[in-house]
PDB file of C-alpha atoms in Angstrom:
ATOM      1  CA  MET A   1      29.677 136.602 167.843  1.00 88.00           C
ATOM      2  CA  ASP A   2      30.764 134.839 164.658  1.00 92.00           C
ATOM      3  CA  LEU A   3      33.097 137.040 162.609  1.00 94.00           C
ATOM      4  CA  GLY A   4      33.591 134.357 159.989  1.00 91.00           C
ATOM      5  CA  PHE A   5      37.159 133.470 160.936  1.00 93.00           C
ATOM      6  CA  ALA A   6      38.383 130.125 159.630  1.00 90.00           C
ATOM      7  CA  PRO A   7      37.960 127.371 162.264  1.00 88.00           C
ATOM      8  CA  ASP A   8      41.265 125.704 161.379  1.00 87.00           C
ATOM      9  CA  ARG A   9      43.598 128.660 161.964  1.00 91.00           C
ATOM     10  CA  PRO A  10      43.760 131.664 164.305  1.00 95.00           C
ATOM     11  CA  ALA A  11      42.792 134.923 162.609  1.00 97.00           C
ATOM     12  CA  CYS A  12      45.288 137.563 161.485  1.00 98.00           C
ATOM     13  CA  ILE A  13      43.967 141.100 161.963  1.00 98.00           C
ATOM     14  CA  VAL A  14      45.257 144.599 161.209  1.00 98.00           C
ATOM     15  CA  ILE A  15      43.893 147.623 163.093  1.00 98.00           C
ATOM     16  CA  ALA A  16      44.986 151.005 161.721  1.00 98.00           C
ATOM     17  CA  GLY A  17      44.810 153.840 164.225  1.00 97.00           C
ATOM     18  CA  ALA A  18      45.079 151.306 167.026  1.00 96.00           C
ATOM     19  CA  SER A  19      46.493 153.438 169.844  1.00 94.00           C
ATOM     20  CA  ARG A  20      43.421 155.461 170.841  1.00 92.00           C
ATOM     21  CA  GLY A  21      39.675 155.878 170.595  1.00 93.00           C
ATOM     22  CA  ILE A  22      37.705 153.293 168.660  1.00 96.00           C
ATOM     23  CA  GLY A  23      40.844 151.601 167.331  1.00 96.00           C
ATOM     24  CA  TRP A  24      42.144 151.031 170.847  1.00 96.00           C
ATOM     25  CA  ALA A  25      38.749 149.679 171.960  1.00 96.00           C
ATOM     26  CA  LEU A  26      38.700 147.275 169.001  1.00 98.00           C
ATOM     27  CA  VAL A  27      42.164 145.979 169.899  1.00 97.00           C
ATOM     28  CA  GLN A  28      41.101 145.295 173.477  1.00 96.00           C
ATOM     29  CA  GLN A  29      37.880 143.536 172.491  1.00 96.00           C
ATOM     30  CA  LEU A  30      39.496 141.411 169.800  1.00 97.00           C
ATOM     31  CA  LEU A  31      42.202 140.287 172.216  1.00 97.00           C
ATOM     32  CA  LEU A  32      39.445 138.693 174.322  1.00 96.00           C
ATOM     33  CA  ARG A  33      38.650 136.291 171.494  1.00 96.00           C
ATOM     34  CA  LYS A  34      40.222 132.844 171.405  1.00 95.00           C
ATOM     35  CA  ASP A  35      39.930 132.678 167.600  1.00 96.00           C
ATOM     36  CA  VAL A  36      42.302 135.641 167.144  1.00 97.00           C
ATOM     37  CA  GLY A  37      45.925 134.680 166.538  1.00 96.00           C
ATOM     38  CA  GLN A  38      47.665 137.980 165.822  1.00 97.00           C
ATOM     39  CA  ILE A  39      46.658 141.623 165.871  1.00 98.00           C
ATOM     40  CA  PHE A  40      48.954 144.067 164.103  1.00 98.00           C
ATOM     41  CA  ALA A  41      48.404 147.475 165.695  1.00 98.00           C
ATOM     42  CA  LEU A  42      49.289 150.260 163.261  1.00 98.00           C
ATOM     43  CA  ALA A  43      49.734 153.676 164.849  1.00 97.00           C
ATOM     44  CA  ARG A  44      51.931 156.762 164.923  1.00 93.00           C
ATOM     45  CA  ARG A  45      52.651 156.298 168.625  1.00 92.00           C
ATOM     46  CA  ALA A  46      51.945 153.933 171.512  1.00 92.00           C
ATOM     47  CA  PRO A  47      48.787 154.457 173.615  1.00 90.00           C
ATOM     48  CA  GLN A  48      48.920 156.189 176.969  1.00 86.00           C
ATOM     49  CA  GLY A  49      49.876 153.528 179.489  1.00 87.00           C
ATOM     50  CA  GLY A  50      51.496 151.364 176.843  1.00 91.00           C
ATOM     51  CA  TRP A  51      50.332 148.315 174.921  1.00 93.00           C
ATOM     52  CA  PRO A  52      48.672 145.314 176.618  1.00 90.00           C
ATOM     53  CA  ASN A  53      51.002 142.500 177.657  1.00 91.00           C
ATOM     54  CA  ASP A  54      49.791 139.974 175.105  1.00 94.00           C
ATOM     55  CA  SER A  55      52.105 138.104 172.753  1.00 96.00           C
ATOM     56  CA  ARG A  56      49.412 138.138 170.043  1.00 97.00           C
ATOM     57  CA  LEU A  57      49.582 141.948 169.801  1.00 98.00           C
ATOM     58  CA  ILE A  58      52.285 143.285 167.476  1.00 98.00           C
ATOM     59  CA  PRO A  59      52.624 147.089 167.445  1.00 97.00           C
ATOM     60  CA  LEU A  60      53.898 148.619 164.187  1.00 98.00           C
ATOM     61  CA  LEU A  61      54.573 152.346 164.428  1.00 97.00           C
ATOM     62  CA  GLY A  62      54.726 154.673 161.445  1.00 96.00           C
ATOM     63  CA  ASP A  63      53.053 157.450 159.466  1.00 96.00           C
ATOM     64  CA  LEU A  64      50.263 155.810 157.481  1.00 97.00           C
ATOM     65  CA  ALA A  65      50.074 158.807 155.154  1.00 96.00           C
ATOM     66  CA  ASP A  66      53.648 158.072 154.044  1.00 97.00           C
ATOM     67  CA  GLU A  67      53.175 155.534 151.246  1.00 97.00           C
ATOM     68  CA  PRO A  68      56.690 153.956 151.378  1.00 97.00           C
ATOM     69  CA  ALA A  69      56.423 153.701 155.182  1.00 97.00           C
ATOM     70  CA  LEU A  70      53.028 152.044 154.880  1.00 98.00           C
ATOM     71  CA  GLU A  71      54.359 149.575 152.313  1.00 98.00           C
ATOM     72  CA  ALA A  72      57.165 148.707 154.735  1.00 98.00           C
ATOM     73  CA  LEU A  73      54.646 148.042 157.526  1.00 98.00           C
ATOM     74  CA  ALA A  74      52.629 145.803 155.201  1.00 98.00           C
ATOM     75  CA  ALA A  75      55.784 143.860 154.359  1.00 98.00           C
ATOM     76  CA  LYS A  76      56.378 143.238 158.087  1.00 98.00           C
ATOM     77  CA  VAL A  77      52.848 141.860 158.422  1.00 98.00           C
ATOM     78  CA  ALA A  78      53.369 139.651 155.365  1.00 98.00           C
ATOM     79  CA  GLU A  79      56.428 138.111 157.034  1.00 97.00           C
ATOM     80  CA  ARG A  80      54.148 136.701 159.751  1.00 96.00           C
ATOM     81  CA  CYS A  81      50.829 136.171 157.949  1.00 96.00           C
ATOM     82  CA  SER A  82      50.132 134.653 154.551  1.00 94.00           C
ATOM     83  CA  ARG A  83      46.664 136.183 154.474  1.00 96.00           C
ATOM     84  CA  LEU A  84      44.523 138.625 156.447  1.00 98.00           C
ATOM     85  CA  ASP A  85      41.141 137.808 157.932  1.00 98.00           C
ATOM     86  CA  MET A  86      40.261 141.373 158.902  1.00 98.00           C
ATOM     87  CA  LEU A  87      41.589 144.897 158.408  1.00 98.00           C
ATOM     88  CA  ILE A  88      39.880 147.820 160.153  1.00 98.00           C
ATOM     89  CA  ASN A  89      40.872 151.436 159.559  1.00 98.00           C
ATOM     90  CA  THR A  90      39.913 153.884 162.312  1.00 98.00           C
ATOM     91  CA  VAL A  91      42.214 156.747 161.288  1.00 97.00           C
ATOM     92  CA  GLY A  92      40.418 160.043 160.768  1.00 95.00           C
ATOM     93  CA  PHE A  93      40.930 163.790 160.976  1.00 92.00           C
ATOM     94  CA  LEU A  94      38.462 166.584 161.775  1.00 92.00           C
ATOM     95  CA  HIS A  95      40.306 169.300 163.691  1.00 83.00           C
ATOM     96  CA  GLU A  96      43.363 170.236 165.715  1.00 83.00           C
ATOM     97  CA  ASP A  97      43.466 172.305 168.901  1.00 77.00           C
ATOM     98  CA  GLN A  98      45.492 175.236 167.592  1.00 77.00           C
ATOM     99  CA  GLY A  99      44.944 174.783 163.876  1.00 80.00           C
ATOM    100  CA  GLN A 100      42.437 173.491 161.347  1.00 90.00           C
ATOM    101  CA  GLN A 101      38.782 173.551 162.370  1.00 91.00           C
ATOM    102  CA  PRO A 102      35.577 172.465 160.570  1.00 90.00           C
ATOM    103  CA  GLU A 103      34.389 175.228 158.256  1.00 91.00           C
ATOM    104  CA  LYS A 104      31.169 177.015 159.196  1.00 93.00           C
ATOM    105  CA  SER A 105      30.964 178.918 155.910  1.00 96.00           C
ATOM    106  CA  LEU A 106      32.400 178.964 152.397  1.00 96.00           C
ATOM    107  CA  ARG A 107      34.685 181.855 153.381  1.00 96.00           C
ATOM    108  CA  GLN A 108      36.690 179.493 155.594  1.00 95.00           C
ATOM    109  CA  VAL A 109      37.453 176.923 152.893  1.00 96.00           C
ATOM    110  CA  SER A 110      41.158 176.604 151.989  1.00 96.00           C
ATOM    111  CA  LEU A 111      43.134 174.343 149.703  1.00 97.00           C
ATOM    112  CA  THR A 112      45.518 173.488 152.536  1.00 96.00           C
ATOM    113  CA  ALA A 113      42.674 172.239 154.747  1.00 96.00           C
ATOM    114  CA  LEU A 114      41.121 170.293 151.893  1.00 97.00           C
ATOM    115  CA  GLN A 115      44.415 168.608 151.053  1.00 97.00           C
ATOM    116  CA  ARG A 116      45.086 167.577 154.643  1.00 96.00           C
ATOM    117  CA  SER A 117      41.582 166.193 155.163  1.00 97.00           C
ATOM    118  CA  PHE A 118      41.661 164.292 151.880  1.00 98.00           C
ATOM    119  CA  THR A 119      45.100 162.845 152.618  1.00 98.00           C
ATOM    120  CA  ILE A 120      44.041 161.394 155.975  1.00 97.00           C
ATOM    121  CA  ASN A 121      40.345 160.625 155.500  1.00 98.00           C
ATOM    122  CA  ALA A 122      40.432 159.402 151.901  1.00 98.00           C
ATOM    123  CA  GLY A 123      44.085 158.715 151.091  1.00 98.00           C
ATOM    124  CA  ILE A 124      45.005 156.490 154.036  1.00 98.00           C
ATOM    125  CA  PRO A 125      42.081 154.034 153.611  1.00 98.00           C
ATOM    126  CA  ILE A 126      42.740 153.363 149.937  1.00 98.00           C
ATOM    127  CA  LEU A 127      46.509 153.166 150.481  1.00 98.00           C
ATOM    128  CA  LEU A 128      45.866 150.563 153.188  1.00 98.00           C
ATOM    129  CA  ALA A 129      43.875 148.556 150.664  1.00 98.00           C
ATOM    130  CA  LYS A 130      46.693 148.873 148.133  1.00 98.00           C
ATOM    131  CA  ALA A 131      49.487 148.002 150.567  1.00 98.00           C
ATOM    132  CA  PHE A 132      47.735 144.949 152.008  1.00 98.00           C
ATOM    133  CA  PHE A 133      46.079 143.779 148.799  1.00 98.00           C
ATOM    134  CA  PRO A 134      48.364 140.720 148.396  1.00 98.00           C
ATOM    135  CA  LEU A 135      47.079 139.457 151.780  1.00 98.00           C
ATOM    136  CA  LEU A 136      43.438 140.160 150.877  1.00 98.00           C
ATOM    137  CA  ARG A 137      43.362 138.255 147.601  1.00 96.00           C
ATOM    138  CA  GLY A 138      42.435 134.569 147.473  1.00 95.00           C
ATOM    139  CA  LYS A 139      39.387 132.520 148.356  1.00 95.00           C
ATOM    140  CA  HIS A 140      39.140 133.143 152.095  1.00 96.00           C
ATOM    141  CA  HIS A 141      36.560 135.090 154.075  1.00 97.00           C
ATOM    142  CA  CYS A 142      37.963 138.533 154.846  1.00 98.00           C
ATOM    143  CA  ILE A 143      36.573 141.872 156.025  1.00 98.00           C
ATOM    144  CA  PHE A 144      38.078 145.231 155.094  1.00 98.00           C
ATOM    145  CA  ALA A 145      36.284 147.962 157.047  1.00 98.00           C
ATOM    146  CA  SER A 146      36.946 151.680 157.355  1.00 98.00           C
ATOM    147  CA  LEU A 147      35.297 154.318 159.512  1.00 98.00           C
ATOM    148  CA  SER A 148      33.366 156.824 157.478  1.00 97.00           C
ATOM    149  CA  ALA A 149      30.789 159.336 158.791  1.00 96.00           C
ATOM    150  CA  ARG A 150      27.150 160.083 158.141  1.00 95.00           C
ATOM    151  CA  VAL A 151      28.131 163.674 157.307  1.00 94.00           C
ATOM    152  CA  GLY A 152      29.972 162.220 154.316  1.00 96.00           C
ATOM    153  CA  SER A 153      26.648 161.148 152.812  1.00 97.00           C
ATOM    154  CA  ILE A 154      25.688 163.462 149.946  1.00 97.00           C
ATOM    155  CA  GLY A 155      22.059 162.353 150.122  1.00 95.00           C
ATOM    156  CA  ASP A 156      21.880 163.037 153.871  1.00 93.00           C
ATOM    157  CA  ASN A 157      23.500 166.504 153.758  1.00 94.00           C
ATOM    158  CA  ARG A 158      20.887 169.029 154.871  1.00 91.00           C
ATOM    159  CA  LEU A 159      22.912 171.256 157.190  1.00 92.00           C
ATOM    160  CA  GLY A 160      25.953 172.172 155.075  1.00 95.00           C
ATOM    161  CA  GLY A 161      29.246 173.285 156.603  1.00 95.00           C
ATOM    162  CA  TRP A 162      32.237 171.095 157.442  1.00 95.00           C
ATOM    163  CA  TYR A 163      33.321 171.188 153.787  1.00 97.00           C
ATOM    164  CA  ALA A 164      36.670 169.409 154.041  1.00 97.00           C
ATOM    165  CA  TYR A 165      35.506 166.692 156.429  1.00 96.00           C
ATOM    166  CA  ARG A 166      32.291 165.967 154.522  1.00 97.00           C
ATOM    167  CA  ALA A 167      34.009 165.888 151.133  1.00 98.00           C
ATOM    168  CA  SER A 168      36.948 163.771 152.276  1.00 98.00           C
ATOM    169  CA  LYS A 169      34.633 161.166 153.813  1.00 98.00           C
ATOM    170  CA  ALA A 170      32.532 161.137 150.635  1.00 98.00           C
ATOM    171  CA  ALA A 171      35.747 160.619 148.664  1.00 98.00           C
ATOM    172  CA  GLN A 172      36.695 157.711 150.908  1.00 98.00           C
ATOM    173  CA  ASN A 173      33.284 156.161 150.264  1.00 98.00           C
ATOM    174  CA  MET A 174      33.797 156.309 146.503  1.00 98.00           C
ATOM    175  CA  LEU A 175      37.375 155.035 146.649  1.00 98.00           C
ATOM    176  CA  LEU A 176      36.473 152.031 148.768  1.00 98.00           C
ATOM    177  CA  ARG A 177      33.301 151.325 146.786  1.00 98.00           C
ATOM    178  CA  THR A 178      35.544 151.171 143.708  1.00 98.00           C
ATOM    179  CA  PHE A 179      38.033 148.960 145.565  1.00 98.00           C
ATOM    180  CA  ALA A 180      35.179 146.627 146.540  1.00 98.00           C
ATOM    181  CA  VAL A 181      34.313 146.075 142.879  1.00 98.00           C
ATOM    182  CA  GLU A 182      37.901 145.127 141.986  1.00 98.00           C
ATOM    183  CA  TRP A 183      38.410 143.038 145.130  1.00 98.00           C
ATOM    184  CA  GLN A 184      35.295 140.984 144.460  1.00 97.00           C
ATOM    185  CA  ARG A 185      36.841 139.762 141.218  1.00 96.00           C
ATOM    186  CA  LEU A 186      39.927 138.558 143.120  1.00 97.00           C
ATOM    187  CA  ASN A 187      38.304 137.253 146.299  1.00 98.00           C
ATOM    188  CA  ARG A 188      34.628 136.327 146.172  1.00 97.00           C
ATOM    189  CA  GLN A 189      34.582 136.042 149.974  1.00 97.00           C
ATOM    190  CA  GLY A 190      35.920 139.557 150.598  1.00 98.00           C
ATOM    191  CA  ILE A 191      33.614 142.097 152.244  1.00 98.00           C
ATOM    192  CA  CYS A 192      34.490 145.805 152.055  1.00 98.00           C
ATOM    193  CA  LEU A 193      32.470 148.013 154.421  1.00 98.00           C
ATOM    194  CA  LEU A 194      32.158 151.717 155.191  1.00 98.00           C
ATOM    195  CA  LEU A 195      31.035 152.172 158.794  1.00 98.00           C
ATOM    196  CA  HIS A 196      29.505 155.156 160.603  1.00 97.00           C
ATOM    197  CA  PRO A 197      30.280 154.812 164.330  1.00 96.00           C
ATOM    198  CA  GLY A 198      27.896 157.492 165.580  1.00 88.00           C
ATOM    199  CA  THR A 199      29.063 160.304 167.824  1.00 80.00           C
ATOM    200  CA  THR A 200      31.727 158.712 169.990  1.00 78.00           C
ATOM    201  CA  ASP A 201      33.391 160.199 173.058  1.00 72.00           C
ATOM    202  CA  THR A 202      36.863 160.589 171.567  1.00 69.00           C
ATOM    203  CA  GLU A 203      39.303 163.412 170.899  1.00 65.00           C
ATOM    204  CA  LEU A 204      37.821 163.851 167.411  1.00 61.00           C
ATOM    205  CA  SER A 205      34.312 164.692 168.667  1.00 56.00           C
ATOM    206  CA  ARG A 206      35.049 166.236 172.070  1.00 58.00           C
ATOM    207  CA  PRO A 207      34.775 169.933 171.059  1.00 57.00           C
ATOM    208  CA  PHE A 208      31.419 169.265 169.355  1.00 58.00           C
ATOM    209  CA  GLN A 209      29.564 167.243 171.991  1.00 55.00           C
ATOM    210  CA  ALA A 210      27.534 170.043 173.590  1.00 56.00           C
ATOM    211  CA  ASN A 211      24.540 169.638 171.275  1.00 64.00           C
ATOM    212  CA  VAL A 212      24.545 165.846 171.093  1.00 63.00           C
ATOM    213  CA  PRO A 213      21.101 164.540 172.197  1.00 65.00           C
ATOM    214  CA  GLU A 214      20.933 162.541 175.415  1.00 64.00           C
ATOM    215  CA  GLY A 215      21.771 158.912 174.817  1.00 62.00           C
ATOM    216  CA  LYS A 216      23.477 159.592 171.480  1.00 68.00           C
ATOM    217  CA  LEU A 217      27.025 160.090 172.757  1.00 73.00           C
ATOM    218  CA  PHE A 218      28.594 156.639 172.772  1.00 84.00           C
ATOM    219  CA  THR A 219      31.641 155.236 174.532  1.00 92.00           C
ATOM    220  CA  ALA A 220      34.425 153.821 172.373  1.00 92.00           C
ATOM    221  CA  ASP A 221      33.842 150.386 173.918  1.00 94.00           C
ATOM    222  CA  PHE A 222      30.152 150.425 172.965  1.00 94.00           C
ATOM    223  CA  VAL A 223      30.960 151.520 169.417  1.00 95.00           C
ATOM    224  CA  ALA A 224      33.646 148.860 168.998  1.00 96.00           C
ATOM    225  CA  GLU A 225      31.190 146.194 170.148  1.00 97.00           C
ATOM    226  CA  ARG A 226      28.476 147.475 167.784  1.00 97.00           C
ATOM    227  CA  LEU A 227      30.785 147.740 164.771  1.00 97.00           C
ATOM    228  CA  LEU A 228      32.017 144.184 165.261  1.00 98.00           C
ATOM    229  CA  ALA A 229      28.386 143.071 165.465  1.00 97.00           C
ATOM    230  CA  VAL A 230      27.577 144.872 162.209  1.00 98.00           C
ATOM    231  CA  MET A 231      30.575 143.223 160.532  1.00 98.00           C
ATOM    232  CA  ALA A 232      29.492 139.811 161.827  1.00 97.00           C
ATOM    233  CA  GLU A 233      26.098 140.226 160.155  1.00 97.00           C
ATOM    234  CA  ARG A 234      27.482 141.001 156.700  1.00 97.00           C
ATOM    235  CA  VAL A 235      27.904 138.562 153.808  1.00 97.00           C
ATOM    236  CA  PRO A 236      29.897 138.939 150.559  1.00 97.00           C
ATOM    237  CA  GLU A 237      26.822 140.327 148.789  1.00 97.00           C
ATOM    238  CA  ASP A 238      26.993 143.338 151.140  1.00 98.00           C
ATOM    239  CA  THR A 239      30.450 144.383 149.985  1.00 98.00           C
ATOM    240  CA  GLY A 240      30.897 148.035 149.074  1.00 98.00           C
ATOM    241  CA  GLN A 241      28.017 149.244 151.286  1.00 98.00           C
ATOM    242  CA  PHE A 242      27.802 152.005 153.906  1.00 98.00           C
ATOM    243  CA  TYR A 243      26.363 151.009 157.304  1.00 98.00           C
ATOM    244  CA  ALA A 244      25.691 152.808 160.565  1.00 97.00           C
ATOM    245  CA  TRP A 245      26.569 151.408 163.984  1.00 95.00           C
ATOM    246  CA  ASP A 246      23.013 150.058 164.310  1.00 96.00           C
ATOM    247  CA  GLY A 247      23.259 148.041 161.082  1.00 97.00           C
ATOM    248  CA  LYS A 248      21.131 150.392 158.973  1.00 97.00           C
ATOM    249  CA  LEU A 249      22.228 151.355 155.471  1.00 97.00           C
ATOM    250  CA  ILE A 250      23.202 154.988 154.904  1.00 97.00           C
ATOM    251  CA  PRO A 251      22.489 156.675 151.537  1.00 95.00           C
ATOM    252  CA  TRP A 252      25.512 157.722 149.504  1.00 95.00           C
TER     253      TRP A 252
END
């Protein structure tokens, strides 16, 4: 699979949300590639069982919703890499066991829930773009991808509910679409992508898997493989678009 990495230098990659779920699967699959030089794994904590014993993997722990902390992490990456070849954000929030849950009706909507969902699902992706922008500018091929969700599509919304999650993912789509426009002026080879992974067997989806049709609940490894394949198929003219795991465009 050709991800467009430069043949004359090993790729520098950042994975945000790297310690579990899809982020963890992406780390493991990218470490199998000989064209990858360094992977910076951004996370709040280490994965269960610890990080792989690979000198190319550099864990950087911190709260990505804390803007000064995120800027400090970006500065550490910049000390080792003069430019990034890929940045993938897998951080997302839907629910917590003893707290916020997806709203089933308007009566359950609260400002607190909206603010938390927007901070994580919309704020973190655009702050990642801002913090790492100096390493994204230039004339080199680079992919900036962030996990969105089909339920964040306004045109595809026929069921309602899940107000905070839907709206925060829609906000992420607009923020990164806007970023793609600016980035294209400063790096013609940059490709910004919103990606829908499908229903994946992770902590985020686990309480809502009962009604998933047979064959539509994916493993994190399968999703990571598919998302990398979708990224490999994209060209700079695709920047700012919203794709599903199967490579199909999703309406805004």
